[in-house]
Amino acid sequence: MNITFTHKRLVIVSIIIFASVALFTKCIDKEQPPGNGIKNLKGQEYAGTASCRNCHREIYDSFKTTLHHLESAPASEENIKGSFSRNKNILYLDSNHWVVMKKQAGSLHQVAYANGKEQRAEKFDIVIGTGKHGQTYLYRKNNQLYQLPVSYSANTHYWANSPGYPKDQILFDRFIESRCLECHTTFAKEQPILGFTPDAMIFGIQCERCHGPAKDHVDFQSAHPEEKRGKFIVNPASLPPAVAMDICAVCHSGTMQGNTEAFSFMPGDTLTNHFYKNPRVEDSAGLDVHANQYGLLTASKCYRLSGTMNCSSCHNTHVKEKGNLTAYAQKCMTCHNPDDHNFCTLQPQPGFSMEANCVNCHMPVMESNNIIMSSSPELVRTHRIGIYPEATKKWLSQGR
């Protein structure tokens, strides 16, 4: 009898230990699970961003705070910017049509009403966007993805009509293609009929989006810790400037028509092997400030005269840079300094820091014609480096 009791107690203790280990393992990195055997279109396997932390802890911990890392995620109340509080959770299209953001049945939903009667309810499944300019939301139906009718606007800090939807109707039928996900996730596997299965999607723009699938790299480096040169991985810093820029250009060169399947482009590839449109342009007058940062930058005199300038000349994707205009200005100073002939010709103004306002004067915030929510254009910083007299006048007047 004592033996039986002891045996039962050992079994119970063992179960508790195993459960605790499983829970601990699951909680090591909630944001990004392991690759779980996900492979890209070439059969290369992803390791999952958490795997990078073993050797690159400082970079990993810093990168987790960046906008790229947070670009998409499974929907939760914590990462949805809009409010679900009473009287703050309704978007009225008109007096007869509105959408309510509700918590119901343990999930978050958008519920459409017409003339006071509920018409349709769909669940928040995926969050797209960090909230810097806004967020939009997707729901899953038979593993196909569709855009919900209500998004979040950073301009108003409130719910807004989703881009692409009419302002006088509540629709749920905007289909999300793999090309959309190509710029908002690291990888999303789409299968015929089966669609986008939840366990074959890697949210956010993670390490492996710019360095390539890393399972082989992780396995090799783990087995050969003495090897200091990274094997089976792409280091964008070692690529020619134009090729390195193509990694960014996949998502930052406007709308392009692909001639290969979405997610075919891998770091180290040439953009024109995958897209019909060449985003290198000399005349940027027709380019919107949203999404075509590549085209705007390559049309800039700074870029054309440099010969070596690329995105990483100003951006460190491993670090959260949002709002640090002084740091960006310091990048400008590496080429434009008082001892050179190409320094700013404006005289210092009382109460106005010239060094902190290079970007505000030469890359001002402008209205986007491509992103309009609730009749309010989103404000995006142009990457066409140039002289903008009105922007300079504005900042000088504010500095006094």
Coordinates of N, CA and C in Angstrom, one line a residue, residues 170-384:
I170 N -20.0 48.9 -45.2 CA -19.2 48.1 -44.3 C -19.0 46.8 -45.0
L171 N -17.7 46.6 -45.5 CA -17.4 45.4 -46.2 C -16.3 44.6 -45.5
F172 N -16.3 43.4 -45.8 CA -15.3 42.5 -45.2 C -14.6 41.6 -46.3
D173 N -14.6 42.1 -47.5 CA -14.3 41.2 -48.6 C -12.9 41.5 -49.3
R174 N -12.1 42.3 -48.7 CA -10.8 42.6 -49.3 C -9.8 41.5 -49.1
F175 N -9.5 40.7 -50.1 CA -8.7 39.5 -50.1 C -7.2 39.9 -49.9
I176 N -6.6 39.2 -49.0 CA -5.1 39.5 -48.8 C -4.3 38.5 -49.5
E177 N -3.5 39.0 -50.4 CA -2.6 38.1 -51.2 C -1.3 37.9 -50.5
S178 N -0.6 36.9 -51.0 CA 0.8 36.6 -50.5 C 1.7 37.8 -50.7
R179 N 1.5 38.6 -51.8 CA 2.3 39.8 -52.0 C 2.2 40.8 -50.8
C180 N 1.0 40.9 -50.3 CA 0.8 41.8 -49.1 C 1.6 41.3 -47.9
L181 N 1.6 40.0 -47.7 CA 2.3 39.5 -46.5 C 3.8 39.5 -46.8
E182 N 4.2 39.6 -48.0 CA 5.7 39.6 -48.3 C 6.4 40.8 -47.7
C183 N 5.6 41.9 -47.5 CA 6.2 43.1 -46.9 C 5.8 43.3 -45.4
H184 N 5.1 42.4 -44.9 CA 4.6 42.5 -43.5 C 5.0 41.3 -42.6
T185 N 5.5 40.2 -43.2 CA 5.9 39.1 -42.4 C 7.3 38.6 -42.9
T186 N 7.9 37.8 -42.2 CA 9.2 37.2 -42.6 C 8.9 36.1 -43.6
F187 N 7.9 35.3 -43.4 CA 7.5 34.3 -44.4 C 6.1 33.8 -44.1
A188 N 5.4 33.5 -45.2 CA 4.0 33.0 -45.0 C 3.8 32.0 -46.2
K189 N 3.6 30.7 -45.8 CA 3.5 29.7 -46.8 C 2.1 29.6 -47.2
E190 N 1.8 29.7 -48.5 CA 0.5 29.6 -49.1 C 0.4 28.3 -49.9
Q191 N -0.5 27.5 -49.6 CA -0.7 26.2 -50.3 C -2.0 26.2 -51.1
P192 N -2.0 25.6 -52.2 CA -3.3 25.5 -53.0 C -4.4 25.0 -52.2
I193 N -5.5 25.6 -52.2 CA -6.8 25.2 -51.5 C -6.6 25.4 -50.0
L194 N -5.5 25.0 -49.4 CA -5.3 25.1 -47.9 C -5.1 26.5 -47.5
G195 N -4.6 27.4 -48.4 CA -4.4 28.8 -48.0 C -3.2 29.0 -47.1
F196 N -3.3 30.0 -46.2 CA -2.2 30.3 -45.2 C -2.5 29.6 -43.9
T197 N -1.8 28.5 -43.7 CA -2.0 27.8 -42.4 C -1.3 28.5 -41.3
P198 N -1.9 28.7 -40.1 CA -1.3 29.4 -39.0 C 0.1 29.0 -38.6
D199 N 0.4 27.7 -38.7 CA 1.6 27.2 -38.2 C 2.7 27.3 -39.3
A200 N 2.5 28.0 -40.4 CA 3.5 28.1 -41.4 C 3.7 29.6 -41.8
M201 N 3.5 30.5 -40.7 CA 3.7 31.9 -40.9 C 4.6 32.4 -39.8
I202 N 5.6 33.2 -40.2 CA 6.6 33.8 -39.3 C 6.3 35.3 -39.2
F203 N 5.7 35.8 -38.1 CA 5.3 37.2 -38.0 C 6.5 38.1 -37.9
G204 N 6.2 39.4 -38.2 CA 7.2 40.4 -38.1 C 8.3 40.3 -39.2
I205 N 9.1 41.4 -39.3 CA 10.3 41.3 -40.2 C 11.4 40.9 -39.3
Q206 N 11.8 39.7 -39.3 CA 12.7 39.1 -38.3 C 14.1 39.0 -39.0
C207 N 15.0 38.5 -38.1 CA 16.4 38.4 -38.6 C 16.6 37.6 -39.9
E208 N 15.8 36.5 -40.0 CA 16.0 35.7 -41.2 C 15.4 36.3 -42.5
R209 N 14.7 37.4 -42.4 CA 14.2 38.1 -43.5 C 15.4 38.8 -44.3
C210 N 16.3 39.3 -43.5 CA 17.4 40.0 -44.1 C 18.7 39.2 -44.2
H211 N 18.8 38.1 -43.4 CA 20.0 37.2 -43.4 C 19.7 35.9 -44.0
G212 N 18.5 35.6 -44.3 CA 18.1 34.3 -45.0 C 17.8 33.2 -43.9
P213 N 17.1 32.2 -44.3 CA 16.8 31.1 -43.4 C 18.0 30.5 -42.7
A214 N 18.0 30.3 -41.4 CA 19.2 30.1 -40.6 C 19.4 28.8 -40.0
K215 N 18.5 27.8 -40.3 CA 18.6 26.5 -39.6 C 20.0 25.9 -39.9
D216 N 20.5 25.9 -41.1 CA 21.8 25.3 -41.4 C 22.9 26.1 -40.7
H217 N 22.7 27.4 -40.7 CA 23.7 28.2 -40.0 C 23.8 27.9 -38.5
V218 N 22.6 27.8 -37.9 CA 22.6 27.5 -36.4 C 23.1 26.2 -36.1
D219 N 22.8 25.2 -36.9 CA 23.3 23.8 -36.7 C 24.8 23.8 -36.8
F220 N 25.3 24.4 -37.9 CA 26.7 24.4 -38.1 C 27.5 25.1 -37.0
Q221 N 27.1 26.3 -36.7 CA 27.8 27.1 -35.6 C 27.7 26.4 -34.3
S222 N 26.6 25.8 -34.0 CA 26.4 25.1 -32.7 C 27.4 23.9 -32.6
A223 N 27.6 23.2 -33.7 CA 28.5 22.1 -33.8 C 29.9 22.5 -33.9
H224 N 30.2 23.7 -34.3 CA 31.6 24.2 -34.5 C 31.7 25.6 -33.9
P225 N 31.7 25.6 -32.5 CA 31.7 26.9 -31.9 C 33.0 27.7 -32.1
E226 N 34.1 26.9 -32.5 CA 35.4 27.6 -32.7 C 35.4 28.3 -34.0
E227 N 34.5 28.1 -34.9 CA 34.4 28.7 -36.2 C 33.8 30.1 -36.0
K228 N 34.6 31.1 -36.3 CA 34.1 32.5 -36.0 C 33.5 33.2 -37.3
R229 N 33.7 32.6 -38.4 CA 33.1 33.1 -39.6 C 31.7 32.5 -39.8
G230 N 30.7 33.3 -40.0 CA 29.4 32.8 -40.2 C 29.2 32.0 -41.4
K231 N 28.7 30.7 -41.3 CA 28.5 29.9 -42.4 C 27.0 29.8 -42.7
F232 N 26.7 29.6 -44.0 CA 25.3 29.4 -44.4 C 24.4 30.5 -43.9
I233 N 24.9 31.7 -44.0 CA 24.1 32.9 -43.6 C 24.5 34.1 -44.5
V234 N 23.7 35.0 -44.7 CA 24.0 36.2 -45.5 C 24.3 37.4 -44.6
N235 N 25.4 38.0 -44.8 CA 25.7 39.3 -44.1 C 25.5 40.4 -45.0
P236 N 24.5 41.2 -45.0 CA 24.2 42.3 -45.9 C 25.4 43.3 -46.0
A237 N 26.1 43.4 -44.9 CA 27.2 44.4 -44.9 C 28.4 43.9 -45.9
S238 N 28.4 42.7 -46.2 CA 29.5 42.2 -47.1 C 29.0 42.2 -48.6
L239 N 27.8 42.6 -48.8 CA 27.3 42.6 -50.2 C 27.6 43.9 -50.9
P240 N 27.7 44.0 -52.2 CA 27.8 45.3 -52.9 C 26.7 46.2 -52.5
P241 N 26.9 47.5 -52.4 CA 25.8 48.4 -51.9 C 24.5 48.2 -52.6
A242 N 24.5 48.1 -53.9 CA 23.3 48.0 -54.6 C 22.5 46.7 -54.3
V243 N 23.3 45.6 -54.1 CA 22.7 44.3 -53.8 C 22.1 44.4 -52.4
A244 N 22.8 45.0 -51.5 CA 22.3 45.1 -50.1 C 21.1 46.0 -50.1
M245 N 21.0 47.0 -50.9 CA 19.8 47.8 -50.9 C 18.6 47.1 -51.5
D246 N 18.9 46.1 -52.4 CA 17.7 45.4 -52.9 C 17.0 44.6 -51.8
I247 N 17.6 44.2 -50.7 CA 17.0 43.6 -49.6 C 15.9 44.5 -49.1
C248 N 16.2 45.8 -48.9 CA 15.3 46.7 -48.4 C 14.2 47.1 -49.5
A249 N 14.7 47.1 -50.7 CA 13.8 47.6 -51.8 C 12.6 46.6 -52.1
V250 N 12.7 45.4 -51.7 CA 11.6 44.5 -51.9 C 10.3 45.1 -51.3
C251 N 10.5 45.8 -50.2 CA 9.3 46.3 -49.5 C 9.3 47.9 -49.5
H252 N 10.4 48.5 -49.9 CA 10.4 49.9 -49.8 C 10.7 50.6 -51.2
S253 N 10.0 50.0 -52.2 CA 10.2 50.6 -53.5 C 8.8 50.7 -54.2
G254 N 7.8 50.8 -53.5 CA 6.5 51.0 -54.1 C 5.9 49.7 -54.6
T255 N 4.8 49.9 -55.4 CA 4.1 48.7 -55.9 C 4.8 48.2 -57.1
M256 N 5.3 47.0 -57.0 CA 6.0 46.3 -58.2 C 5.2 45.0 -58.5
Q257 N 5.3 44.7 -59.8 CA 4.7 43.5 -60.3 C 5.7 42.4 -60.3
G258 N 5.5 41.3 -59.6 CA 6.5 40.3 -59.5 C 6.4 39.3 -60.7
N259 N 7.6 38.8 -61.1 CA 7.6 37.8 -62.1 C 8.0 36.5 -61.6
T260 N 8.1 36.4 -60.3 CA 8.3 35.1 -59.6 C 7.3 35.0 -58.4
E261 N 7.2 33.9 -57.8 CA 6.3 33.7 -56.7 C 6.7 34.6 -55.5
A262 N 5.7 35.1 -54.7 CA 6.0 35.9 -53.5 C 6.9 35.1 -52.6
F263 N 7.8 35.8 -51.9 CA 8.8 35.2 -51.0 C 9.9 34.4 -51.8
S264 N 10.0 34.6 -53.1 CA 11.0 34.0 -53.9 C 12.4 34.7 -53.6
F265 N 12.3 36.0 -53.5 CA 13.5 36.8 -53.3 C 14.2 36.5 -52.0
M266 N 15.5 36.2 -52.1 CA 16.3 35.9 -50.9 C 17.4 36.9 -50.8
P267 N 17.9 37.2 -49.6 CA 19.0 38.2 -49.5 C 20.2 37.7 -50.3
G268 N 20.7 38.7 -51.1 CA 21.8 38.4 -52.0 C 21.3 38.3 -53.4
D269 N 20.0 38.1 -53.6 CA 19.4 38.2 -55.0 C 19.4 39.6 -55.6
T270 N 19.2 39.7 -56.8 CA 19.0 41.0 -57.5 C 17.5 41.2 -57.7
L271 N 17.1 42.4 -57.4 CA 15.6 42.7 -57.4 C 15.0 42.5 -58.7
T272 N 15.7 42.9 -59.8 CA 15.2 42.9 -61.1 C 15.0 41.4 -61.6
N273 N 15.5 40.5 -60.9 CA 15.3 39.1 -61.3 C 13.9 38.6 -60.8
H274 N 13.3 39.4 -60.0 CA 12.0 39.0 -59.4 C 10.9 39.9 -59.6
F275 N 11.2 41.1 -60.1 CA 10.1 42.1 -60.3 C 10.3 42.8 -61.7
Y276 N 9.1 43.0 -62.4 CA 9.2 43.6 -63.7 C 9.6 45.1 -63.6
K277 N 9.1 45.8 -62.6 CA 9.4 47.2 -62.6 C 10.7 47.5 -61.9
N278 N 11.5 48.3 -62.5 CA 12.8 48.7 -61.9 C 12.6 50.0 -61.2
P279 N 12.7 50.0 -59.8 CA 12.4 51.1 -59.0 C 13.4 52.2 -59.0
R280 N 14.5 52.0 -59.7 CA 15.5 53.1 -59.8 C 15.0 54.2 -60.8
V281 N 14.8 55.4 -60.3 CA 14.2 56.4 -61.1 C 15.0 57.7 -60.8
E282 N 15.1 58.5 -61.9 CA 15.8 59.8 -61.7 C 14.8 60.9 -61.3
D283 N 13.6 60.8 -61.8 CA 12.6 61.8 -61.5 C 11.6 61.3 -60.5
S284 N 11.7 61.9 -59.3 CA 10.8 61.4 -58.2 C 9.6 62.2 -58.0
A285 N 9.3 63.1 -58.9 CA 8.1 64.0 -58.8 C 6.8 63.2 -58.6
G286 N 6.7 62.0 -59.3 CA 5.5 61.3 -59.2 C 5.4 60.2 -58.2
L287 N 6.4 60.1 -57.3 CA 6.5 59.1 -56.3 C 5.8 59.6 -55.0
D288 N 5.0 58.7 -54.4 CA 4.4 59.0 -53.1 C 5.4 58.8 -52.0
V289 N 5.3 59.6 -51.0 CA 6.3 59.4 -49.9 C 6.2 58.1 -49.1
H290 N 5.0 57.4 -49.3 CA 4.9 56.2 -48.6 C 5.4 55.0 -49.5
A291 N 6.1 54.1 -48.9 CA 6.5 52.8 -49.5 C 7.6 52.9 -50.6
N292 N 7.8 54.0 -51.3 CA 8.9 54.0 -52.3 C 10.1 54.8 -51.8
Q293 N 10.5 54.6 -50.6 CA 11.7 55.2 -50.0 C 12.9 55.0 -50.9
Y294 N 13.0 53.8 -51.5 CA 14.1 53.4 -52.4 C 14.2 54.3 -53.6
G295 N 13.0 54.5 -54.3 CA 13.0 55.3 -55.5 C 13.3 56.8 -55.1
L296 N 12.8 57.3 -54.0 CA 13.1 58.6 -53.6 C 14.6 58.8 -53.3
L297 N 15.1 57.9 -52.5 CA 16.5 58.0 -52.2 C 17.5 58.0 -53.4
T298 N 17.2 57.1 -54.3 CA 18.1 56.9 -55.5 C 17.9 58.1 -56.4
A299 N 16.9 58.9 -56.3 CA 16.7 60.1 -57.1 C 17.4 61.3 -56.4
S300 N 17.9 61.1 -55.2 CA 18.6 62.2 -54.5 C 20.0 62.5 -54.9
K301 N 20.4 63.7 -54.9 CA 21.8 64.1 -55.3 C 22.8 63.4 -54.3
C302 N 22.5 63.3 -53.1 CA 23.4 62.7 -52.1 C 23.7 61.3 -52.5
Y303 N 22.7 60.6 -52.9 CA 22.9 59.2 -53.3 C 23.7 59.1 -54.6
R304 N 23.3 59.9 -55.6 CA 24.0 59.9 -56.9 C 25.4 60.2 -56.9
L305 N 25.8 61.2 -56.0 CA 27.2 61.6 -55.9 C 28.0 60.7 -55.1
S306 N 27.4 60.0 -54.1 CA 28.2 59.2 -53.2 C 28.8 58.0 -53.9
G307 N 28.0 57.2 -54.5 CA 28.6 56.0 -55.1 C 28.6 54.8 -54.2
T308 N 28.5 55.0 -52.9 CA 28.6 53.9 -51.9 C 27.4 54.0 -50.9
M309 N 26.6 55.0 -51.0 CA 25.5 55.2 -50.1 C 24.4 54.1 -50.3
N310 N 23.9 53.6 -49.2 CA 22.8 52.7 -49.2 C 22.0 52.9 -48.0
C311 N 20.9 52.1 -47.8 CA 20.0 52.3 -46.6 C 20.7 52.3 -45.3
S312 N 21.7 51.4 -45.2 CA 22.4 51.3 -43.9 C 23.4 52.4 -43.6
S313 N 23.5 53.3 -44.6 CA 24.3 54.5 -44.3 C 23.7 55.4 -43.2
C314 N 22.4 55.3 -43.2 CA 21.6 56.1 -42.2 C 20.9 55.2 -41.2
H315 N 20.5 54.0 -41.6 CA 19.7 53.2 -40.7 C 20.5 52.0 -40.1
N316 N 20.3 51.7 -38.9 CA 20.8 50.5 -38.2 C 19.5 49.7 -37.8
T317 N 19.2 48.7 -38.6 CA 18.0 47.9 -38.4 C 18.0 47.1 -37.1
H318 N 19.1 47.1 -36.4 CA 19.2 46.3 -35.2 C 18.8 47.2 -34.0
V319 N 18.6 48.5 -34.2 CA 18.4 49.4 -33.1 C 17.1 50.2 -33.4
K320 N 16.3 50.5 -32.3 CA 15.1 51.3 -32.4 C 15.6 52.8 -32.6
E321 N 15.3 53.3 -33.7 CA 15.7 54.6 -34.1 C 14.6 55.7 -34.1
K322 N 13.4 55.2 -34.0 CA 12.2 56.1 -34.2 C 12.4 57.4 -33.3
G323 N 12.2 58.6 -34.0 CA 12.2 59.8 -33.3 C 13.6 60.4 -32.9
N324 N 14.6 59.7 -33.1 CA 16.0 60.2 -32.8 C 16.5 61.0 -33.9
L325 N 16.0 62.2 -34.1 CA 16.4 63.0 -35.3 C 17.9 63.5 -35.2
T326 N 18.3 63.6 -33.9 CA 19.7 64.1 -33.7 C 20.7 63.0 -34.2
A327 N 20.4 61.7 -33.9 CA 21.2 60.7 -34.4 C 21.3 60.6 -35.9
Y328 N 20.1 60.8 -36.6 CA 20.1 60.9 -38.0 C 20.9 62.0 -38.6
A329 N 20.8 63.2 -37.9 CA 21.6 64.4 -38.3 C 23.1 64.1 -38.2
Q330 N 23.5 63.3 -37.2 CA 24.9 63.0 -37.1 C 25.4 62.2 -38.3
K331 N 24.5 61.4 -38.9 CA 24.8 60.6 -40.1 C 25.1 61.6 -41.2
C332 N 24.2 62.7 -41.3 CA 24.4 63.7 -42.3 C 25.8 64.3 -42.2
M333 N 26.2 64.6 -41.0 CA 27.5 65.3 -40.7 C 28.7 64.5 -41.1
T334 N 28.6 63.2 -41.3 CA 29.7 62.4 -41.8 C 30.2 62.9 -43.1
C335 N 29.2 63.4 -43.9 CA 29.6 63.9 -45.3 C 29.5 65.4 -45.3
H336 N 28.6 66.0 -44.6 CA 28.4 67.5 -44.6 C 28.9 68.1 -43.3
N337 N 30.1 68.7 -43.3 CA 30.7 69.2 -42.1 C 31.2 70.6 -42.3
P338 N 31.4 71.4 -41.2 CA 31.8 72.8 -41.4 C 33.1 73.0 -42.2
D339 N 33.9 72.0 -42.2 CA 35.2 72.2 -42.9 C 35.1 71.9 -44.4
D340 N 33.9 71.5 -44.8 CA 33.7 71.1 -46.2 C 32.9 72.2 -47.0
H341 N 32.9 72.1 -48.3 CA 32.2 73.1 -49.0 C 30.7 72.8 -49.1
N342 N 30.3 71.6 -48.7 CA 28.8 71.2 -48.8 C 28.1 71.3 -47.5
F343 N 28.5 72.1 -46.6 CA 27.9 72.3 -45.3 C 26.7 73.2 -45.5
C344 N 25.7 73.2 -44.5 CA 24.5 74.0 -44.6 C 24.9 75.5 -44.6
T345 N 24.3 76.2 -45.5 CA 24.6 77.7 -45.6 C 23.8 78.6 -44.7
L346 N 22.8 78.0 -44.0 CA 22.0 78.8 -43.1 C 22.8 79.2 -41.9
Q347 N 22.6 80.4 -41.5 CA 23.2 80.9 -40.3 C 22.5 80.4 -39.0
P348 N 23.3 80.1 -38.0 CA 22.7 79.6 -36.7 C 21.6 80.6 -36.3
Q349 N 20.5 80.0 -35.8 CA 19.4 80.8 -35.3 C 19.3 80.7 -33.8
P350 N 19.0 81.8 -33.1 CA 18.8 81.6 -31.6 C 17.7 80.7 -31.3
G351 N 17.9 79.7 -30.4 CA 16.9 78.8 -29.9 C 16.6 77.7 -30.9
F352 N 17.5 77.6 -32.0 CA 17.2 76.6 -33.0 C 18.5 75.8 -33.3
S353 N 18.4 74.5 -33.1 CA 19.6 73.6 -33.2 C 19.7 73.2 -34.7
M354 N 20.7 73.7 -35.4 CA 20.9 73.3 -36.8 C 21.2 71.8 -36.9
E355 N 22.1 71.4 -36.0 CA 22.5 70.0 -36.0 C 21.4 69.0 -35.8
A356 N 20.4 69.4 -35.1 CA 19.3 68.4 -34.8 C 18.2 68.5 -35.9
N357 N 18.3 69.4 -36.9 CA 17.2 69.5 -37.8 C 17.5 69.3 -39.3
C358 N 18.6 68.6 -39.5 CA 19.0 68.3 -40.9 C 17.8 67.6 -41.6
V359 N 17.3 66.6 -40.9 CA 16.2 65.8 -41.4 C 14.9 66.5 -41.6
N360 N 14.6 67.4 -40.7 CA 13.3 68.1 -40.8 C 13.3 69.1 -41.9
C361 N 14.5 69.6 -42.2 CA 14.6 70.6 -43.3 C 14.8 69.9 -44.7
H362 N 15.5 68.9 -44.7 CA 15.9 68.2 -46.0 C 15.2 66.9 -46.3
M363 N 14.5 66.4 -45.4 CA 13.6 65.2 -45.6 C 12.3 65.4 -44.8
P364 N 11.6 66.4 -45.1 CA 10.4 66.8 -44.3 C 9.3 65.7 -44.3
V365 N 8.4 65.8 -43.3 CA 7.2 65.0 -43.3 C 6.2 65.5 -44.2
M366 N 5.6 64.6 -45.0 CA 4.6 65.1 -46.0 C 3.4 64.2 -46.0
E367 N 2.3 64.6 -46.6 CA 1.1 63.8 -46.7 C 1.3 62.8 -47.7
S368 N 0.8 61.6 -47.4 CA 0.8 60.5 -48.4 C -0.6 60.4 -49.1
N369 N -0.5 60.2 -50.4 CA -1.7 60.1 -51.2 C -2.1 58.6 -51.2
N370 N -1.3 57.7 -50.7 CA -1.6 56.3 -50.8 C -2.3 55.8 -49.5
I371 N -2.0 56.5 -48.4 CA -2.6 56.0 -47.1 C -3.6 57.1 -46.6
I372 N -4.9 56.9 -46.7 CA -5.9 57.8 -46.3 C -6.9 57.1 -45.5
M373 N -7.0 57.4 -44.2 CA -8.0 56.8 -43.3 C -8.9 57.9 -42.7
S374 N -10.2 57.7 -42.8 CA -11.1 58.7 -42.3 C -10.8 60.1 -42.8
S375 N -10.6 60.2 -44.1 CA -10.3 61.4 -44.9 C -9.1 62.2 -44.4
S376 N -8.2 61.5 -43.7 CA -7.1 62.2 -43.1 C -5.8 61.5 -43.7
P377 N -5.1 62.1 -44.6 CA -3.8 61.5 -45.1 C -2.8 61.3 -44.0
E378 N -2.1 60.2 -44.1 CA -1.1 59.9 -43.1 C 0.2 60.7 -43.5
L379 N 0.9 61.1 -42.4 CA 2.1 61.9 -42.6 C 3.3 60.9 -42.6
V380 N 4.1 61.0 -43.7 CA 5.3 60.1 -43.8 C 6.5 61.0 -44.2
R381 N 7.7 60.7 -43.7 CA 8.9 61.4 -44.0 C 9.4 61.0 -45.4
T382 N 9.6 62.0 -46.2 CA 10.1 61.7 -47.6 C 11.6 61.3 -47.5
H383 N 12.0 60.4 -48.4 CA 13.4 60.0 -48.5 C 14.1 60.6 -49.7
R384 N 13.4 61.6 -50.3 CA 14.0 62.4 -51.4 C 14.8 63.5 -50.7

